[in-house]
mmCIF file of C-alpha atoms in Angstrom:
data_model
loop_
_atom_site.group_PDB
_atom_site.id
_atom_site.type_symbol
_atom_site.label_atom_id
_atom_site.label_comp_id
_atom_site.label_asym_id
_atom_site.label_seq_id
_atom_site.Cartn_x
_atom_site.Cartn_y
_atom_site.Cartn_z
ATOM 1 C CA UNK A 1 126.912 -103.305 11.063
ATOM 2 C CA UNK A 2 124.674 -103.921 7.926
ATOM 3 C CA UNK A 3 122.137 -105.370 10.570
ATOM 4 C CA UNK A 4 122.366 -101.994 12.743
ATOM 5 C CA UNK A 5 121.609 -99.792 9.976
ATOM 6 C CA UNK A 6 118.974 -102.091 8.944
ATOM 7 C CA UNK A 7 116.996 -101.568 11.922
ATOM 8 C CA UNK A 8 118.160 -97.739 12.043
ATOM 9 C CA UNK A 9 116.501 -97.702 8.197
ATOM 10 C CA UNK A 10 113.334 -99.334 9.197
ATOM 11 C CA UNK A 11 112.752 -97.121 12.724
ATOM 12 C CA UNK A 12 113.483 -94.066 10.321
ATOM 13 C CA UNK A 13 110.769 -95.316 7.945
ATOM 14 C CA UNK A 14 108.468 -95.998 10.484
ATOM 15 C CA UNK A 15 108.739 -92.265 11.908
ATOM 16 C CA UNK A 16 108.413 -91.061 8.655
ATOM 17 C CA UNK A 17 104.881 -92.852 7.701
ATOM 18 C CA UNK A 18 103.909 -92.372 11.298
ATOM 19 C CA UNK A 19 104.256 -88.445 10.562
ATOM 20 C CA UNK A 20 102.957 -88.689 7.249
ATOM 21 C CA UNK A 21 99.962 -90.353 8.644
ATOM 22 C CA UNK A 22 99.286 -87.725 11.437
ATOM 23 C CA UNK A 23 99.924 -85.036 8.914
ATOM 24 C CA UNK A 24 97.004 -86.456 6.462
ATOM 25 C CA UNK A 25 94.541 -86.736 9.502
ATOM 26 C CA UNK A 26 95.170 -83.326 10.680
ATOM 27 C CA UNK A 27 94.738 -82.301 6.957
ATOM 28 C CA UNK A 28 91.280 -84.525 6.537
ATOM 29 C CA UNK A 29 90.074 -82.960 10.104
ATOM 30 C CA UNK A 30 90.257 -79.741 8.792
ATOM 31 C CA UNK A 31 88.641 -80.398 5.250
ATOM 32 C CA UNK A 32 85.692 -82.083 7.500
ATOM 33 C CA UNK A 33 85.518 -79.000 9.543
ATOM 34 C CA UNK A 34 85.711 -76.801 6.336
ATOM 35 C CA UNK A 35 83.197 -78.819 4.883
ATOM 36 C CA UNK A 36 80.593 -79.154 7.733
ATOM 37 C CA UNK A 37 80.655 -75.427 8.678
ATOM 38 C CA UNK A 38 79.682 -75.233 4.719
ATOM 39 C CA UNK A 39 76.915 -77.344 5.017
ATOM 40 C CA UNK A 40 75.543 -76.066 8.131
ATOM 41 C CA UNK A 41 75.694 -72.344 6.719
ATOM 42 C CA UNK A 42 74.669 -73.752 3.579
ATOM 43 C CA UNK A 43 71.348 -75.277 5.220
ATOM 44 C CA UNK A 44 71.142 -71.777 7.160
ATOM 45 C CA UNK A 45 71.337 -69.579 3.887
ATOM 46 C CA UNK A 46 69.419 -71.652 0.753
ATOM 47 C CA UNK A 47 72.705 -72.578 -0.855
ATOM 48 C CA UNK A 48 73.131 -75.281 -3.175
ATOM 49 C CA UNK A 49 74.764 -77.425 -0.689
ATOM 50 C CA UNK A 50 73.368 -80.963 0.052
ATOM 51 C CA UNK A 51 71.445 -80.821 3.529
ATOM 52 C CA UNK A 52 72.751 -83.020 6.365
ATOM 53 C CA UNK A 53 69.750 -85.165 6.551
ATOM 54 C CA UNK A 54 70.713 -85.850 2.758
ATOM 55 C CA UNK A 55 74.025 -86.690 3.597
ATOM 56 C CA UNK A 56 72.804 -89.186 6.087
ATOM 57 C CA UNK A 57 70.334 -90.823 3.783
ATOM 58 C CA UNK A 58 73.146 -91.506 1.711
ATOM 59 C CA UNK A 59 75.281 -92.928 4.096
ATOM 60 C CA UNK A 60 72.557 -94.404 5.887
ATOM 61 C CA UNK A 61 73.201 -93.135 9.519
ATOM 62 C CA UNK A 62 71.706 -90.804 11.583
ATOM 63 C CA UNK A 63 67.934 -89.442 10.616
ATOM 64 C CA UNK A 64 66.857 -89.537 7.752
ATOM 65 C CA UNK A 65 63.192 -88.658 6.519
ATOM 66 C CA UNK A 66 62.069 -92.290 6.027
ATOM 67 C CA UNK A 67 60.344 -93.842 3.009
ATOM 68 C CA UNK A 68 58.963 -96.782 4.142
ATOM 69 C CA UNK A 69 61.007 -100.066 2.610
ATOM 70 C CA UNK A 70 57.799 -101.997 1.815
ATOM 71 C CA UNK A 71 56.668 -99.564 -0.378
ATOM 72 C CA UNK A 72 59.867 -98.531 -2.088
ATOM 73 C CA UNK A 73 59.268 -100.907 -5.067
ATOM 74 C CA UNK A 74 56.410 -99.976 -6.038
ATOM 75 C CA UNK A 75 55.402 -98.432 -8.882
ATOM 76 C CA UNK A 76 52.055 -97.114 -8.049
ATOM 77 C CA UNK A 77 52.579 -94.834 -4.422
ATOM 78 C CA UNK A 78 50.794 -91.693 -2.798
ATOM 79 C CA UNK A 79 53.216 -90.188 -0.310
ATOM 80 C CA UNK A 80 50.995 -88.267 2.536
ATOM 81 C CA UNK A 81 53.950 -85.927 3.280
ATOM 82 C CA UNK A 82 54.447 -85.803 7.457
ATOM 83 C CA UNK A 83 54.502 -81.545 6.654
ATOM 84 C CA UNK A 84 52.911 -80.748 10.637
ATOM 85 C CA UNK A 85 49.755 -78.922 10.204
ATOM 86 C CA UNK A 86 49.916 -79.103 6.247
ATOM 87 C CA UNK A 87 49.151 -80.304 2.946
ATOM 88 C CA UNK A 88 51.814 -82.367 1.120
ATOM 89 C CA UNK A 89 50.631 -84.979 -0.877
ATOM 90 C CA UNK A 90 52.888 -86.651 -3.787
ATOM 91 C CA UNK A 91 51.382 -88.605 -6.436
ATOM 92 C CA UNK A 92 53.578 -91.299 -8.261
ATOM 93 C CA UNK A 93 52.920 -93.604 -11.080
ATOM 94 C CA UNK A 94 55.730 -95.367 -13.068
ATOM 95 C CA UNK A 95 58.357 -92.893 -12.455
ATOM 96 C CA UNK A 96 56.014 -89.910 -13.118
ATOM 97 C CA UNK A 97 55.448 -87.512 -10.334
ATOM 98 C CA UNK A 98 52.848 -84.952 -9.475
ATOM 99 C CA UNK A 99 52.785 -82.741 -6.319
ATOM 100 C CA UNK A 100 49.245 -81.856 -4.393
ATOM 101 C CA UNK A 101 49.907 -78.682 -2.198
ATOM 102 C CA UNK A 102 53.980 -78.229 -0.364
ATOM 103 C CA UNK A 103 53.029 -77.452 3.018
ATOM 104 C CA UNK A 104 54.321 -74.524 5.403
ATOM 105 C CA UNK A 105 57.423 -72.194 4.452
ATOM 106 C CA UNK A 106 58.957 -73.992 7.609
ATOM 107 C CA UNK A 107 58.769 -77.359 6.346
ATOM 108 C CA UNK A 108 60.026 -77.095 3.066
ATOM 109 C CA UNK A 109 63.092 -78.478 3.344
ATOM 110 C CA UNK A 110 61.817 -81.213 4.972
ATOM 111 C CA UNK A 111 59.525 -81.723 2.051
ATOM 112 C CA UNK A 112 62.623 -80.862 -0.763
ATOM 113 C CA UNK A 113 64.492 -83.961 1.350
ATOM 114 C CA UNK A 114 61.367 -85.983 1.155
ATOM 115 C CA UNK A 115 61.071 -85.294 -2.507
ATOM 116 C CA UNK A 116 65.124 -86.068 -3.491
ATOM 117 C CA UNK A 117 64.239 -89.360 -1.490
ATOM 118 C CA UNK A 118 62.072 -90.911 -3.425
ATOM 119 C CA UNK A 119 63.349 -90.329 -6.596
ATOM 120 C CA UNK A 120 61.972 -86.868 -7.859
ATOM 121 C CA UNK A 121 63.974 -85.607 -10.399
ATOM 122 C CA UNK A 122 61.575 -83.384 -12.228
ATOM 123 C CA UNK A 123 57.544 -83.181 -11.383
ATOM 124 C CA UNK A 124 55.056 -83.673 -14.061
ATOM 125 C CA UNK A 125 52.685 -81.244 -12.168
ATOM 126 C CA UNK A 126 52.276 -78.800 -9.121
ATOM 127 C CA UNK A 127 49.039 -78.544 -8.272
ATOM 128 C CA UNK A 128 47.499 -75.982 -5.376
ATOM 129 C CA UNK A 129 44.461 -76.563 -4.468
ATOM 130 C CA UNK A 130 43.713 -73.219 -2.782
ATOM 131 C CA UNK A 131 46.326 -70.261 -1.482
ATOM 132 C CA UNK A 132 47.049 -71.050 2.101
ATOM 133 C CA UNK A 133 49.864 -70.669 3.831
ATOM 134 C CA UNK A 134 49.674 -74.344 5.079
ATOM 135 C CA UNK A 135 49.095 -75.721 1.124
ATOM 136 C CA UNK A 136 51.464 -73.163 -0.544
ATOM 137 C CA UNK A 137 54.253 -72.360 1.677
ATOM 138 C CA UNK A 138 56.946 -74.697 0.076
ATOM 139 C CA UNK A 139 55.778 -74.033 -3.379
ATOM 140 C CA UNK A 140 57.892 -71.192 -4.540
ATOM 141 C CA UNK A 141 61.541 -74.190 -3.093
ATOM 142 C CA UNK A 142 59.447 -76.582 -5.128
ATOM 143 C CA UNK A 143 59.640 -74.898 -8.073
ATOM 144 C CA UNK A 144 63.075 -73.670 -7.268
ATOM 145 C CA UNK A 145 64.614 -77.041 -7.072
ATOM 146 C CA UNK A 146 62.764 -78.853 -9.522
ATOM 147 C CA UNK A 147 61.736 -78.755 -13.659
ATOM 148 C CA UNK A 148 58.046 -78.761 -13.710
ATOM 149 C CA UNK A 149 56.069 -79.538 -16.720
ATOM 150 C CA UNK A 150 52.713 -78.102 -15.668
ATOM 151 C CA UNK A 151 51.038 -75.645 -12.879
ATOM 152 C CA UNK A 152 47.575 -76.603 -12.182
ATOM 153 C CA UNK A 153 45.481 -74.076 -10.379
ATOM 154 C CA UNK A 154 42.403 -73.190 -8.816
ATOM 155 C CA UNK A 155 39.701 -70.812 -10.033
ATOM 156 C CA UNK A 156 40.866 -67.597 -7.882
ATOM 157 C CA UNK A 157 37.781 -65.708 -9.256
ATOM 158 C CA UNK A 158 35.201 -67.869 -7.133
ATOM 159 C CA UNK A 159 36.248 -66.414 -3.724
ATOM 160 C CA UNK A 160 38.264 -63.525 -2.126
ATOM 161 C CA UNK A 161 41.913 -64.227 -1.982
ATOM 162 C CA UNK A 162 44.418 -62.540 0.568
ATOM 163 C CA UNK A 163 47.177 -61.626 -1.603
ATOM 164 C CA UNK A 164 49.955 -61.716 0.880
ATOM 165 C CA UNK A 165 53.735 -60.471 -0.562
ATOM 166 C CA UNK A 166 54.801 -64.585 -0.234
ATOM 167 C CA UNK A 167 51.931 -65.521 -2.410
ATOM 168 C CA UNK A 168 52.238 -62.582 -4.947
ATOM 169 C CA UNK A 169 55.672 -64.023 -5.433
ATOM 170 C CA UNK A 170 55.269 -66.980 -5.712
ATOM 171 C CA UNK A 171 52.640 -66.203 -8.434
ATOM 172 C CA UNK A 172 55.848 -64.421 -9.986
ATOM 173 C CA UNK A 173 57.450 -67.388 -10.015
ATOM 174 C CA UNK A 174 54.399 -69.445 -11.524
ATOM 175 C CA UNK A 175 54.285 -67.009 -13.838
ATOM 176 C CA UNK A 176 58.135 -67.608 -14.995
ATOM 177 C CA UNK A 177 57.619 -70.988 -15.417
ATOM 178 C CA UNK A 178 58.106 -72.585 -19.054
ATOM 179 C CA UNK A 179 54.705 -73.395 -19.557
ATOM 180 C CA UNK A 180 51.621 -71.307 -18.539
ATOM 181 C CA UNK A 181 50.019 -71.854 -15.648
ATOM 182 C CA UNK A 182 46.600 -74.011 -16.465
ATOM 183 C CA UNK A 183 43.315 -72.975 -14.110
ATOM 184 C CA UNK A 184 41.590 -76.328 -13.344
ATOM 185 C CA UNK A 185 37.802 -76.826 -14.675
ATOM 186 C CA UNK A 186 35.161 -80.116 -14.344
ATOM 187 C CA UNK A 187 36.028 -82.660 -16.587
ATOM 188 C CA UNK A 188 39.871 -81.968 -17.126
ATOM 189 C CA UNK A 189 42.229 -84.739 -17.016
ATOM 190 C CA UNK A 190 45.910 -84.978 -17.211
ATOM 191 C CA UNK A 191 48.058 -88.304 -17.736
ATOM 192 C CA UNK A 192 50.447 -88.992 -15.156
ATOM 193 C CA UNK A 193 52.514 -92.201 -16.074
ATOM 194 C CA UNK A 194 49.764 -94.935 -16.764
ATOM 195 C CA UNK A 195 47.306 -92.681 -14.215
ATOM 196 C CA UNK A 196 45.075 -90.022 -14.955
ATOM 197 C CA UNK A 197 44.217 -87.019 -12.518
ATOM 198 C CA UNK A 198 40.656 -86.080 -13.145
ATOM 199 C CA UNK A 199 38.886 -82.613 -11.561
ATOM 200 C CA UNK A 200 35.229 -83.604 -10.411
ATOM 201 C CA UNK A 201 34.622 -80.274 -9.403
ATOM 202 C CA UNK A 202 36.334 -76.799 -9.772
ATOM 203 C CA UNK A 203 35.257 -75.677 -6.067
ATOM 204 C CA UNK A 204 32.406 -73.234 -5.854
ATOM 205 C CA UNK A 205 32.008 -69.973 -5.724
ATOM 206 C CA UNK A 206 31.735 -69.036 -1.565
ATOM 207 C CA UNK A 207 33.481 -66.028 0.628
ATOM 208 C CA UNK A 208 35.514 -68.639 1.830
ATOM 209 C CA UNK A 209 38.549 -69.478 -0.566
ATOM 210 C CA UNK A 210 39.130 -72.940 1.065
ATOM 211 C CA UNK A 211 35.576 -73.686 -0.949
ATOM 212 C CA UNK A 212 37.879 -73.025 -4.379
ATOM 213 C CA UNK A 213 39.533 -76.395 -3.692
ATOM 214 C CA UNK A 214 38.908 -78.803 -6.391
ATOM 215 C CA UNK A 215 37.717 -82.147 -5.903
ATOM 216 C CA UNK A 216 40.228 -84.775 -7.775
ATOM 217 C CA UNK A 217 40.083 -88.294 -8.455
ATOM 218 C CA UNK A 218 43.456 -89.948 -8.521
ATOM 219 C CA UNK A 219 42.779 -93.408 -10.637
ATOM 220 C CA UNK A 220 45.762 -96.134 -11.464
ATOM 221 C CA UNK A 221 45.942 -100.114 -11.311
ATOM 222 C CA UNK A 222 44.728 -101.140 -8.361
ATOM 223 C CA UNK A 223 43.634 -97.619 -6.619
ATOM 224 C CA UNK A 224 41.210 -95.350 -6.818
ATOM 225 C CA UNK A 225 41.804 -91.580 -4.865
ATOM 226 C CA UNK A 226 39.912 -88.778 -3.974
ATOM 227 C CA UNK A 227 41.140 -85.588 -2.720
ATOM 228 C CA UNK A 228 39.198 -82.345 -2.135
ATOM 229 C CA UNK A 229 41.921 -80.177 -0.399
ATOM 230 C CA UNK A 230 40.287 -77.605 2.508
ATOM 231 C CA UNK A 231 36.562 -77.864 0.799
ATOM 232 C CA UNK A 232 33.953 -77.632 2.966
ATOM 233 C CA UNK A 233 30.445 -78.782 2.993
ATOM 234 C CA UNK A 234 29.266 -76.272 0.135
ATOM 235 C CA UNK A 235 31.448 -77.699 -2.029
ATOM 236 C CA UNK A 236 30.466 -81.667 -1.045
ATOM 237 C CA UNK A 237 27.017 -80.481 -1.299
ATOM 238 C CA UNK A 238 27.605 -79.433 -4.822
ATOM 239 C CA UNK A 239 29.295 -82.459 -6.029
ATOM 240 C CA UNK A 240 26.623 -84.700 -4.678
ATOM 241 C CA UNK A 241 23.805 -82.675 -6.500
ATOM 242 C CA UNK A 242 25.793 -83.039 -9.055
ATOM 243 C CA UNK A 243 25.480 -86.288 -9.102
ATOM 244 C CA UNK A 244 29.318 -87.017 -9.165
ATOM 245 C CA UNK A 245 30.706 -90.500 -8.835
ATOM 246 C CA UNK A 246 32.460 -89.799 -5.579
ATOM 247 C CA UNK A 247 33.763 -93.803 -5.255
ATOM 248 C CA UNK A 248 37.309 -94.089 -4.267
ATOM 249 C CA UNK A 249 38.874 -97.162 -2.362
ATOM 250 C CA UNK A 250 41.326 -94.417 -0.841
ATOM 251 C CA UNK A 251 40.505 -90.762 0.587
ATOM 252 C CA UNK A 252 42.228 -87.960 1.906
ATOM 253 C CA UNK A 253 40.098 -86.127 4.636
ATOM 254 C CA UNK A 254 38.845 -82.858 3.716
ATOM 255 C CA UNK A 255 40.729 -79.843 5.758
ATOM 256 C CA UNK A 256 42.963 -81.724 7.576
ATOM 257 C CA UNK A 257 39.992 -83.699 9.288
ATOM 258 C CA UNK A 258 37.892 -80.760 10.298
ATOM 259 C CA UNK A 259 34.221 -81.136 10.486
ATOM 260 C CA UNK A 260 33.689 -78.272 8.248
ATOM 261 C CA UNK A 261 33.998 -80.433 6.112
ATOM 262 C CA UNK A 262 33.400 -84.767 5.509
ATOM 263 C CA UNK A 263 29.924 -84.743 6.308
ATOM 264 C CA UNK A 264 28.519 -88.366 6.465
ATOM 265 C CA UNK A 265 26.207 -87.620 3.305
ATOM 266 C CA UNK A 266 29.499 -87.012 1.779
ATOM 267 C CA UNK A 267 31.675 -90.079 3.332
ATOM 268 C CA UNK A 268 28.994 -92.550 2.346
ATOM 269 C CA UNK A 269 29.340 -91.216 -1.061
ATOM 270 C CA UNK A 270 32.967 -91.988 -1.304
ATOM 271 C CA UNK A 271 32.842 -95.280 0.505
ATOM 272 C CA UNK A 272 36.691 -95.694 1.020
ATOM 273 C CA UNK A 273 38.134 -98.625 2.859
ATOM 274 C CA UNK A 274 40.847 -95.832 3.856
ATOM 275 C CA UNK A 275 41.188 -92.487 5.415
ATOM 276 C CA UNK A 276 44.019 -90.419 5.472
ATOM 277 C CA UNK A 277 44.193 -87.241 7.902
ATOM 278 C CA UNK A 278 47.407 -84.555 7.254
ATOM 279 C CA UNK A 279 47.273 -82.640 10.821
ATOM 280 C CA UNK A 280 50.268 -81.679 12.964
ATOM 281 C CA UNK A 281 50.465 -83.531 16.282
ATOM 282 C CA UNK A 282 48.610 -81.700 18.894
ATOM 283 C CA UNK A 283 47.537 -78.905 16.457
ATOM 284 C CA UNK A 284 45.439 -75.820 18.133
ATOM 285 C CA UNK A 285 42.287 -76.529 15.688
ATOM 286 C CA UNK A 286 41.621 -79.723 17.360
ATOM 287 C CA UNK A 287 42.202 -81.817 14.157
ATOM 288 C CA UNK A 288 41.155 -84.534 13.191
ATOM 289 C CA UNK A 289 37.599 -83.742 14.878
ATOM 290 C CA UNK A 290 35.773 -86.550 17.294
ATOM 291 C CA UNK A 291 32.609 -85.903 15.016
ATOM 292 C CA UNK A 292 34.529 -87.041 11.409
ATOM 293 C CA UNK A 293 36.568 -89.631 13.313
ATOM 294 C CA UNK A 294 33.247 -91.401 14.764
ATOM 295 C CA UNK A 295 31.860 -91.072 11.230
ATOM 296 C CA UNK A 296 34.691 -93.016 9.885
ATOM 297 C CA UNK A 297 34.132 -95.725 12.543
ATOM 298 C CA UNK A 298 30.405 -95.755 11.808
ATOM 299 C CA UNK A 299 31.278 -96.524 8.072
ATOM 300 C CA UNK A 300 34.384 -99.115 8.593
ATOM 301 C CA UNK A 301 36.846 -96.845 6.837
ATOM 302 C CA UNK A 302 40.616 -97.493 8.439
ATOM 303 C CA UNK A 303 42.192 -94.325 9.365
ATOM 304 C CA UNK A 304 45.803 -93.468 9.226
ATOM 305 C CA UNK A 305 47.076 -89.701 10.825
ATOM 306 C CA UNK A 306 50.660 -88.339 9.837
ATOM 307 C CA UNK A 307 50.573 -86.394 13.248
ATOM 308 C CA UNK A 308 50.487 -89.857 14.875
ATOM 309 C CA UNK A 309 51.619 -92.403 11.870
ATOM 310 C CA UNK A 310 53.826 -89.666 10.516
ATOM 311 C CA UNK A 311 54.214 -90.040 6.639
ATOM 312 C CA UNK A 312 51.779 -92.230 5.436
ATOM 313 C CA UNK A 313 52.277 -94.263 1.744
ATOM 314 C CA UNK A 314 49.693 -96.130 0.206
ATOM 315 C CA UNK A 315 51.055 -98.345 -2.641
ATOM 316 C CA UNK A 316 49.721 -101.215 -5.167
ATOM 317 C CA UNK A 317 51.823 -104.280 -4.621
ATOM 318 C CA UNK A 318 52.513 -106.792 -7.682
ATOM 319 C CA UNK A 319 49.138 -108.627 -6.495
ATOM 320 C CA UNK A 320 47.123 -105.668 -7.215
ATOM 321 C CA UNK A 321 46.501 -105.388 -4.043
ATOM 322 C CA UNK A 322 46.035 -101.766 -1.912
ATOM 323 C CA UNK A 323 48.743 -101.447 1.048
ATOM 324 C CA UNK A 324 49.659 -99.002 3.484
ATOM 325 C CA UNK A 325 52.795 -98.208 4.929
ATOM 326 C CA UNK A 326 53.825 -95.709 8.052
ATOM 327 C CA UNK A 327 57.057 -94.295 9.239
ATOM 328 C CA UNK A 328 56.127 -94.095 12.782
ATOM 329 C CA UNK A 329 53.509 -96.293 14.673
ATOM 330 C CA UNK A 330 53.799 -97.713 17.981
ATOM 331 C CA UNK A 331 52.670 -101.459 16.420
ATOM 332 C CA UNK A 332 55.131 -100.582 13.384
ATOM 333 C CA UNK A 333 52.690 -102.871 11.527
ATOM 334 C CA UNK A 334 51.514 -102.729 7.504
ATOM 335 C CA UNK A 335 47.886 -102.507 6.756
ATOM 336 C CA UNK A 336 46.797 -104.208 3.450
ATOM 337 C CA UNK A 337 43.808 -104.244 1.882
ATOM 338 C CA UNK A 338 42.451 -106.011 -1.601
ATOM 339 C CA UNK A 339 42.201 -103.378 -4.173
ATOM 340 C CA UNK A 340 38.440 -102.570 -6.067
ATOM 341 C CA UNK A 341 38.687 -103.276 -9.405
#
């Protein structure tokens, strides 16, 4: 008898965590459900909800935006942002981080997910090189997300601007940051971890506002990078009568590769070992153009493309030593090259 209600015990007990168990999955299924249709309306209306491709960084499934694991552990990178037919380009030194341009209002989220990825808690500077919709459409969700220590911008009074509602606000929003906004000039400098960001040239004064774009050196251990946003050839013009020193080991082709602008003259000046070109894949303007692409090849400079490489990192390894990594490539393989000192 003691045996039979033994067994009658243990059945009962068995039902009852079998129940219990069904009753906690239904409950979990619905809290997932909750939670995902929060997420995805989240996502849909700018709430502070993670993003699903953050969720799956964390987890490590599914797709995630990709920051190439050679580079990771570095402490000197510059992250060519895969924005499409854009301008994204995130400077990082030590744990310091400064921002070049946030791409198109339709990427930003991509770019905020980029950011969160590689560590950006706070940005020592946002800097626009000129008011496009391509270079300042994800500024306003930079800003939003992030502390900034320091706007940099460009000289507006040097050429007609288009003062469209998005950029008038997010002007507004420049203008509620902590600090004032600082217009670049020749010869500034601003310390970004052990790097410096130096303005060669404040743009020129032109009908064309991509000729405000400033011309800045990037220098740390082990690099040396120029950047000149959309100028054109009457700004390159300018900084070689100048006489500027142009030299970088590392250069990111003017206006997404167009040949408005990285005339030879101009190329031979900077005599990079590497080229970087921010274009969308199969973009309507024909960038990169054949003509800047042969005078890379004429001059030995290695060229990487986000619309084929997608984002593109350049880091110093512990060697001192100049690498480049991709997130897509059909060899998948790491360029390196030895640093100038």
């Amino acid at each position: 008898m003691a045996k039979r209600n033994w067994k009658r015990q243990k059945a009962a007990f068995k039902a009852k965590v079998k129940r219990r168990i069904r009753q906690a999955m239904g409950a979990l299924a619905a809290v997932l459900l909750v939670s995902a249709g929060v997420i995805t309306i989240g996502e849909n209306q700018d709430w502070a909800t993670p993003s699903w491709r953050q969720i799956y960084a964390e987890f490590g499934i599914g797709e995630t935006v990709g920051i190439p694991s050679d580079a990771q552990g570095a402490q000197t990178k510059i992250h060519f942002i895969d924005v499409g037919q854009a301008d994204a380009t995130l400077l990082e030194q030590n744990g310091a981080f400064a921002l070049v341009d946030a791409g198109t209002q339709d990427a930003q989220q991509d770019l905020l997910d980029y950011l969160h990825e590689a560590g950006v808690e706070e940005l020592g500077y946002v800097i626009m090189t000129h008011p496009q919709s391509d270079h300042i459409g994800g500024m306003r969700a930079v800003l939003d997300e992030f502390p900034v220590e320091q706007v940099l911008l460009p000289d507006f009074d040097k050429a007609p601007v288009e003062w469209w509602p998005a950029t008038e606000q997010l002007m507004a929003c420049i203008g509620k940051q902590q600090n004032p906004a600082i217009v670049m000039t020749a010869g500034d400098t601003y310390t970004l971890g052990d790097a410096t960001i130096t303005v060669l040239l404040d743009g020129v004064e032109s009908d064309n506002v991509n000729n405000i774009s400033p011309i800045l050196l990037f220098e740390a251990p082990g690099v040396r990078f120029l950047m000149e946003g959309d100028a054109e050839k009457q700004v390159e013009r300018a900084a070689l009568e100048n006489g500027t020193d142009l030299r970088a080991t590392l250069f990111k082709a003017g206006h997404h590769g167009s040949a408005t602008s990285n005339t030879e003259e101009f190329v031979q000046a900077v005599h990079p070992r590497i080229a970087v070109v921010s274009c969308g894949e199969n973009n309507s303007y024909g960038h990169p153009h054949e003509d800047v692409l042969e005078t890379f090849r004429r001059e030995g400079v290695q060229v990487f493309r986000t619309d084929l490489n997608g984002t593109v990192v350049a880091y110093v390894d512990e060697e001192n030593v100049l690498r480049i990594a991709v997130t897509k490539s059909e060899e998948a393989e790491e360029s390196s090259l030895t640093a100038v000192a």
